[in-house]
């Protein structure tokens, strides 16, 4: 009888030991899995960072002075009868002071150049100039601020480049070379009286 009781106790103790080992092993496996989870998400994070870096790398900055133009675009003009086109992009002020742009000219030669904004769908000149904040940016975009090239009859073909010279309130001239000419969908701005505008008396005519 004593032998049977001893054998039963021994079997029970062995079962308890095996159960404890099994529980410890399960806990260890769960802990290992939890530790592995962040590592599995790392590729996604790295992919996002890589995509952001690639986007930044694809951005182009023209110019090396106080003002630079990011992703600058001169809208292509293929019809000689269309005497107007625009310049878009993002102006970057690399200085610690605001810069007011009062005008511009281009390597296209004889044309009329104006700074424009679009208010309630109607384009109008901005005589006070564009202010690019210190260390900041100013976006030039369809339906907003943009540089307007007017009274220019020749075509401007996509694939070429145009050099732009910005004029500032303190009489500086800032060169922005090699701005790409690209085909863009025409905007829906109302040009109002500017389509047949008489530009006499404006300083930039003929530049």
PDB file of C-alpha atoms in Angstrom:
ATOM      1  CA  UNK A   1       0.000   0.000   0.000  1.00  0.00           C
ATOM      2  CA  UNK A   2       2.754   2.417   0.954  1.00  0.00           C
ATOM      3  CA  UNK A   3       4.506   1.674  -2.306  1.00  0.00           C
ATOM      4  CA  UNK A   4       1.340   2.503  -4.249  1.00  0.00           C
ATOM      5  CA  UNK A   5       0.883   5.778  -2.374  1.00  0.00           C
ATOM      6  CA  UNK A   6       4.517   6.690  -2.962  1.00  0.00           C
ATOM      7  CA  UNK A   7       4.230   5.921  -6.643  1.00  0.00           C
ATOM      8  CA  UNK A   8       1.094   8.056  -6.912  1.00  0.00           C
ATOM      9  CA  UNK A   9       2.760  10.973  -5.148  1.00  0.00           C
ATOM     10  CA  UNK A  10       5.784  10.677  -7.401  1.00  0.00           C
ATOM     11  CA  UNK A  11       3.599  10.696 -10.509  1.00  0.00           C
ATOM     12  CA  UNK A  12       1.699  13.738  -9.244  1.00  0.00           C
ATOM     13  CA  UNK A  13       4.903  15.656  -8.542  1.00  0.00           C
ATOM     14  CA  UNK A  14       6.240  14.778 -11.982  1.00  0.00           C
ATOM     15  CA  UNK A  15       3.025  16.033 -13.607  1.00  0.00           C
ATOM     16  CA  UNK A  16       3.215  19.309 -11.667  1.00  0.00           C
ATOM     17  CA  UNK A  17       6.833  19.794 -12.723  1.00  0.00           C
ATOM     18  CA  UNK A  18       5.979  19.181 -16.375  1.00  0.00           C
ATOM     19  CA  UNK A  19       3.050  21.631 -16.162  1.00  0.00           C
ATOM     20  CA  UNK A  20       5.297  24.327 -14.661  1.00  0.00           C
ATOM     21  CA  UNK A  21       7.898  23.817 -17.379  1.00  0.00           C
ATOM     22  CA  UNK A  22       5.209  24.017 -20.051  1.00  0.00           C
ATOM     23  CA  UNK A  23       3.857  27.282 -18.572  1.00  0.00           C
ATOM     24  CA  UNK A  24       7.356  28.775 -18.404  1.00  0.00           C
ATOM     25  CA  UNK A  25       8.033  27.804 -22.016  1.00  0.00           C
ATOM     26  CA  UNK A  26       4.727  29.302 -23.200  1.00  0.00           C
ATOM     27  CA  UNK A  27       5.441  32.557 -21.353  1.00  0.00           C
ATOM     28  CA  UNK A  28       8.909  32.721 -22.862  1.00  0.00           C
ATOM     29  CA  UNK A  29       7.548  32.148 -26.383  1.00  0.00           C
ATOM     30  CA  UNK A  30       4.918  34.879 -25.910  1.00  0.00           C
ATOM     31  CA  UNK A  31       7.552  37.313 -24.642  1.00  0.00           C
ATOM     32  CA  UNK A  32       9.759  36.523 -27.633  1.00  0.00           C
ATOM     33  CA  UNK A  33       6.849  37.139 -30.021  1.00  0.00           C
ATOM     34  CA  UNK A  34       6.043  40.495 -28.384  1.00  0.00           C
ATOM     35  CA  UNK A  35       9.656  41.587 -28.675  1.00  0.00           C
ATOM     36  CA  UNK A  36       9.698  40.612 -32.349  1.00  0.00           C
ATOM     37  CA  UNK A  37       6.598  42.686 -33.224  1.00  0.00           C
ATOM     38  CA  UNK A  38       8.313  46.143 -33.354  1.00  0.00           C
ATOM     39  CA  UNK A  39      11.071  44.698 -35.525  1.00  0.00           C
ATOM     40  CA  UNK A  40       8.463  43.501 -38.020  1.00  0.00           C
ATOM     41  CA  UNK A  41       7.094  47.051 -38.383  1.00  0.00           C
ATOM     42  CA  UNK A  42      10.528  48.523 -39.039  1.00  0.00           C
ATOM     43  CA  UNK A  43      10.480  47.930 -42.819  1.00  0.00           C
ATOM     44  CA  UNK A  44       7.243  49.963 -43.099  1.00  0.00           C
ATOM     45  CA  UNK A  45       8.793  52.867 -41.189  1.00  0.00           C
ATOM     46  CA  UNK A  46      11.946  52.677 -43.262  1.00  0.00           C
ATOM     47  CA  UNK A  47       9.872  52.608 -46.465  1.00  0.00           C
ATOM     48  CA  UNK A  48       7.988  55.768 -45.408  1.00  0.00           C
ATOM     49  CA  UNK A  49      11.216  57.563 -44.572  1.00  0.00           C
ATOM     50  CA  UNK A  50      12.704  56.444 -47.886  1.00  0.00           C
ATOM     51  CA  UNK A  51       9.677  57.758 -49.811  1.00  0.00           C
ATOM     52  CA  UNK A  52       9.896  61.125 -48.033  1.00  0.00           C
ATOM     53  CA  UNK A  53      13.606  61.357 -48.790  1.00  0.00           C
ATOM     54  CA  UNK A  54      12.970  60.499 -52.440  1.00  0.00           C
ATOM     55  CA  UNK A  55      10.305  63.219 -52.699  1.00  0.00           C
ATOM     56  CA  UNK A  56      12.689  65.781 -51.228  1.00  0.00           C
ATOM     57  CA  UNK A  57      15.449  64.657 -53.570  1.00  0.00           C
ATOM     58  CA  UNK A  58      13.159  65.057 -56.586  1.00  0.00           C
ATOM     59  CA  UNK A  59      12.444  68.697 -55.706  1.00  0.00           C
ATOM     60  CA  UNK A  60      14.541  71.056 -57.803  1.00  0.00           C
ATOM     61  CA  UNK A  61      15.840  74.408 -56.580  1.00  0.00           C
ATOM     62  CA  UNK A  62      16.904  76.994 -59.135  1.00  0.00           C
ATOM     63  CA  UNK A  63      19.144  79.879 -58.137  1.00  0.00           C
ATOM     64  CA  UNK A  64      21.768  80.277 -55.450  1.00  0.00           C
ATOM     65  CA  UNK A  65      21.063  83.760 -54.114  1.00  0.00           C
ATOM     66  CA  UNK A  66      18.725  85.286 -51.537  1.00  0.00           C
ATOM     67  CA  UNK A  67      15.718  83.835 -53.367  1.00  0.00           C
ATOM     68  CA  UNK A  68      15.543  80.343 -54.851  1.00  0.00           C
ATOM     69  CA  UNK A  69      12.712  78.821 -56.889  1.00  0.00           C
ATOM     70  CA  UNK A  70      11.620  75.270 -56.100  1.00  0.00           C
ATOM     71  CA  UNK A  71      10.071  73.200 -58.905  1.00  0.00           C
ATOM     72  CA  UNK A  72       9.812  76.301 -61.065  1.00  0.00           C
ATOM     73  CA  UNK A  73       7.688  76.017 -64.192  1.00  0.00           C
ATOM     74  CA  UNK A  74       7.057  78.302 -67.129  1.00  0.00           C
ATOM     75  CA  UNK A  75       3.787  77.224 -68.712  1.00  0.00           C
ATOM     76  CA  UNK A  76       4.399  76.221 -72.329  1.00  0.00           C
ATOM     77  CA  UNK A  77       2.701  78.364 -74.971  1.00  0.00           C
ATOM     78  CA  UNK A  78       2.149  76.668 -78.325  1.00  0.00           C
ATOM     79  CA  UNK A  79      -0.289  79.088 -79.963  1.00  0.00           C
ATOM     80  CA  UNK A  80       1.175  82.360 -81.281  1.00  0.00           C
ATOM     81  CA  UNK A  81      -2.211  84.024 -80.798  1.00  0.00           C
ATOM     82  CA  UNK A  82      -2.020  83.317 -77.065  1.00  0.00           C
ATOM     83  CA  UNK A  83       0.116  86.237 -75.935  1.00  0.00           C
ATOM     84  CA  UNK A  84       0.222  85.372 -72.219  1.00  0.00           C
ATOM     85  CA  UNK A  85       1.705  82.717 -69.990  1.00  0.00           C
ATOM     86  CA  UNK A  86       2.774  82.355 -66.356  1.00  0.00           C
ATOM     87  CA  UNK A  87       5.557  81.217 -64.043  1.00  0.00           C
ATOM     88  CA  UNK A  88       4.808  78.964 -61.078  1.00  0.00           C
ATOM     89  CA  UNK A  89       6.751  77.274 -58.278  1.00  0.00           C
ATOM     90  CA  UNK A  90       7.707  77.995 -54.672  1.00  0.00           C
ATOM     91  CA  UNK A  91       9.961  80.926 -53.803  1.00  0.00           C
ATOM     92  CA  UNK A  92      12.367  80.295 -50.908  1.00  0.00           C
ATOM     93  CA  UNK A  93      13.849  83.195 -48.939  1.00  0.00           C
ATOM     94  CA  UNK A  94      17.281  82.067 -47.720  1.00  0.00           C
ATOM     95  CA  UNK A  95      17.893  85.195 -45.624  1.00  0.00           C
ATOM     96  CA  UNK A  96      16.879  86.362 -42.147  1.00  0.00           C
ATOM     97  CA  UNK A  97      14.863  89.310 -43.508  1.00  0.00           C
ATOM     98  CA  UNK A  98      11.659  89.652 -45.518  1.00  0.00           C
ATOM     99  CA  UNK A  99      12.219  90.253 -49.230  1.00  0.00           C
ATOM    100  CA  UNK A 100       9.703  92.154 -51.360  1.00  0.00           C
ATOM    101  CA  UNK A 101       9.715  91.248 -55.046  1.00  0.00           C
ATOM    102  CA  UNK A 102       8.528  94.201 -57.099  1.00  0.00           C
ATOM    103  CA  UNK A 103       9.029  92.876 -60.625  1.00  0.00           C
ATOM    104  CA  UNK A 104      10.873  90.500 -62.918  1.00  0.00           C
ATOM    105  CA  UNK A 105      12.218  90.016 -66.425  1.00  0.00           C
ATOM    106  CA  UNK A 106      13.178  86.909 -68.396  1.00  0.00           C
ATOM    107  CA  UNK A 107      15.532  85.713 -71.098  1.00  0.00           C
ATOM    108  CA  UNK A 108      12.564  85.631 -73.495  1.00  0.00           C
ATOM    109  CA  UNK A 109      13.292  89.270 -74.240  1.00  0.00           C
ATOM    110  CA  UNK A 110      10.672  91.774 -75.300  1.00  0.00           C
ATOM    111  CA  UNK A 111       7.471  91.214 -73.350  1.00  0.00           C
ATOM    112  CA  UNK A 112       5.445  92.778 -70.581  1.00  0.00           C
ATOM    113  CA  UNK A 113       6.019  91.380 -67.093  1.00  0.00           C
ATOM    114  CA  UNK A 114       3.699  91.735 -64.112  1.00  0.00           C
ATOM    115  CA  UNK A 115       3.167  90.237 -60.658  1.00  0.00           C
ATOM    116  CA  UNK A 116      -0.375  88.906 -60.430  1.00  0.00           C
ATOM    117  CA  UNK A 117      -2.778  87.447 -57.925  1.00  0.00           C
ATOM    118  CA  UNK A 118      -6.187  85.862 -58.422  1.00  0.00           C
ATOM    119  CA  UNK A 119      -9.062  87.097 -56.275  1.00  0.00           C
ATOM    120  CA  UNK A 120     -12.523  85.529 -56.617  1.00  0.00           C
ATOM    121  CA  UNK A 121     -11.382  83.941 -59.866  1.00  0.00           C
ATOM    122  CA  UNK A 122     -10.293  87.253 -61.389  1.00  0.00           C
ATOM    123  CA  UNK A 123      -6.618  87.921 -62.098  1.00  0.00           C
ATOM    124  CA  UNK A 124      -5.211  91.329 -61.199  1.00  0.00           C
ATOM    125  CA  UNK A 125      -1.762  92.935 -60.932  1.00  0.00           C
ATOM    126  CA  UNK A 126      -0.096  93.379 -57.545  1.00  0.00           C
ATOM    127  CA  UNK A 127       1.589  96.779 -57.536  1.00  0.00           C
ATOM    128  CA  UNK A 128       2.807  96.480 -53.933  1.00  0.00           C
ATOM    129  CA  UNK A 129       4.900  93.403 -54.728  1.00  0.00           C
ATOM    130  CA  UNK A 130       5.169  89.894 -53.320  1.00  0.00           C
ATOM    131  CA  UNK A 131       6.616  89.536 -49.820  1.00  0.00           C
ATOM    132  CA  UNK A 132       8.633  86.365 -49.249  1.00  0.00           C
ATOM    133  CA  UNK A 133       9.014  86.056 -45.447  1.00  0.00           C
ATOM    134  CA  UNK A 134      12.413  85.678 -43.809  1.00  0.00           C
ATOM    135  CA  UNK A 135      13.468  82.049 -43.958  1.00  0.00           C
ATOM    136  CA  UNK A 136      10.072  81.218 -45.442  1.00  0.00           C
ATOM    137  CA  UNK A 137       8.359  80.539 -48.739  1.00  0.00           C
ATOM    138  CA  UNK A 138       5.778  81.991 -51.104  1.00  0.00           C
ATOM    139  CA  UNK A 139       3.892  79.697 -53.447  1.00  0.00           C
ATOM    140  CA  UNK A 140       3.293  80.735 -57.043  1.00  0.00           C
ATOM    141  CA  UNK A 141       0.365  78.701 -58.332  1.00  0.00           C
ATOM    142  CA  UNK A 142      -2.601  78.827 -60.724  1.00  0.00           C
ATOM    143  CA  UNK A 143      -5.450  80.593 -58.995  1.00  0.00           C
ATOM    144  CA  UNK A 144      -3.071  82.398 -56.632  1.00  0.00           C
ATOM    145  CA  UNK A 145       0.100  84.465 -56.833  1.00  0.00           C
ATOM    146  CA  UNK A 146       2.092  84.047 -60.040  1.00  0.00           C
ATOM    147  CA  UNK A 147       4.492  85.790 -62.389  1.00  0.00           C
ATOM    148  CA  UNK A 148       2.728  86.876 -65.580  1.00  0.00           C
ATOM    149  CA  UNK A 149       4.376  87.133 -69.008  1.00  0.00           C
ATOM    150  CA  UNK A 150       2.229  89.205 -71.373  1.00  0.00           C
ATOM    151  CA  UNK A 151       2.378  90.607 -74.915  1.00  0.00           C
ATOM    152  CA  UNK A 152       4.712  87.812 -76.017  1.00  0.00           C
ATOM    153  CA  UNK A 153       3.715  86.361 -79.388  1.00  0.00           C
ATOM    154  CA  UNK A 154       6.319  83.624 -80.114  1.00  0.00           C
ATOM    155  CA  UNK A 155       5.643  80.108 -78.910  1.00  0.00           C
ATOM    156  CA  UNK A 156       7.387  78.792 -75.789  1.00  0.00           C
ATOM    157  CA  UNK A 157       7.943  75.088 -76.318  1.00  0.00           C
ATOM    158  CA  UNK A 158       7.937  72.492 -73.531  1.00  0.00           C
ATOM    159  CA  UNK A 159      11.346  71.003 -72.829  1.00  0.00           C
ATOM    160  CA  UNK A 160      13.203  74.304 -72.946  1.00  0.00           C
ATOM    161  CA  UNK A 161      14.271  76.585 -70.110  1.00  0.00           C
ATOM    162  CA  UNK A 162      13.879  80.269 -69.311  1.00  0.00           C
ATOM    163  CA  UNK A 163      16.151  82.419 -67.138  1.00  0.00           C
ATOM    164  CA  UNK A 164      14.305  84.702 -64.729  1.00  0.00           C
ATOM    165  CA  UNK A 165      15.609  87.828 -62.999  1.00  0.00           C
ATOM    166  CA  UNK A 166      13.682  88.970 -59.930  1.00  0.00           C
ATOM    167  CA  UNK A 167      13.714  92.645 -58.929  1.00  0.00           C
ATOM    168  CA  UNK A 168      13.380  93.591 -55.259  1.00  0.00           C
ATOM    169  CA  UNK A 169      12.254  96.668 -53.339  1.00  0.00           C
ATOM    170  CA  UNK A 170      15.866  97.423 -52.358  1.00  0.00           C
ATOM    171  CA  UNK A 171      16.925  97.505 -56.033  1.00  0.00           C
ATOM    172  CA  UNK A 172      18.572  94.074 -56.064  1.00  0.00           C
ATOM    173  CA  UNK A 173      18.393  91.730 -59.034  1.00  0.00           C
ATOM    174  CA  UNK A 174      18.227  88.029 -58.185  1.00  0.00           C
ATOM    175  CA  UNK A 175      18.997  85.536 -60.929  1.00  0.00           C
ATOM    176  CA  UNK A 176      16.929  82.336 -61.237  1.00  0.00           C
ATOM    177  CA  UNK A 177      18.449  80.455 -64.187  1.00  0.00           C
ATOM    178  CA  UNK A 178      17.160  77.437 -66.066  1.00  0.00           C
ATOM    179  CA  UNK A 179      13.468  77.376 -65.129  1.00  0.00           C
ATOM    180  CA  UNK A 180      11.851  74.483 -67.009  1.00  0.00           C
ATOM    181  CA  UNK A 181       9.122  75.029 -69.597  1.00  0.00           C
ATOM    182  CA  UNK A 182       6.363  72.463 -69.091  1.00  0.00           C
ATOM    183  CA  UNK A 183       2.928  71.758 -70.507  1.00  0.00           C
ATOM    184  CA  UNK A 184       0.233  72.548 -67.955  1.00  0.00           C
ATOM    185  CA  UNK A 185      -3.550  72.427 -68.009  1.00  0.00           C
ATOM    186  CA  UNK A 186      -4.781  76.003 -68.534  1.00  0.00           C
ATOM    187  CA  UNK A 187      -6.244  77.674 -65.475  1.00  0.00           C
ATOM    188  CA  UNK A 188      -9.749  79.028 -65.244  1.00  0.00           C
ATOM    189  CA  UNK A 189      -8.900  82.574 -64.196  1.00  0.00           C
ATOM    190  CA  UNK A 190     -10.868  85.449 -65.673  1.00  0.00           C
ATOM    191  CA  UNK A 191      -8.323  87.793 -67.215  1.00  0.00           C
ATOM    192  CA  UNK A 192     -10.834  90.634 -67.334  1.00  0.00           C
ATOM    193  CA  UNK A 193      -9.457  93.724 -69.046  1.00  0.00           C
ATOM    194  CA  UNK A 194      -5.929  92.262 -69.130  1.00  0.00           C
ATOM    195  CA  UNK A 195      -6.559  90.182 -72.255  1.00  0.00           C
ATOM    196  CA  UNK A 196      -6.463  93.331 -74.360  1.00  0.00           C
ATOM    197  CA  UNK A 197      -4.731  95.510 -71.803  1.00  0.00           C
ATOM    198  CA  UNK A 198      -2.857  98.633 -72.876  1.00  0.00           C
ATOM    199  CA  UNK A 199       0.411  98.435 -70.949  1.00  0.00           C
ATOM    200  CA  UNK A 200       1.632 101.947 -71.604  1.00  0.00           C
ATOM    201  CA  UNK A 201       3.280 103.501 -68.604  1.00  0.00           C
ATOM    202  CA  UNK A 202       4.408 100.230 -66.998  1.00  0.00           C
ATOM    203  CA  UNK A 203       8.100  99.996 -66.181  1.00  0.00           C
ATOM    204  CA  UNK A 204       8.651  96.447 -67.458  1.00  0.00           C
ATOM    205  CA  UNK A 205       7.361  96.850 -70.994  1.00  0.00           C
ATOM    206  CA  UNK A 206       9.929  95.949 -73.595  1.00  0.00           C
ATOM    207  CA  UNK A 207      12.202  93.915 -71.257  1.00  0.00           C
TER     208      UNK A 207
END
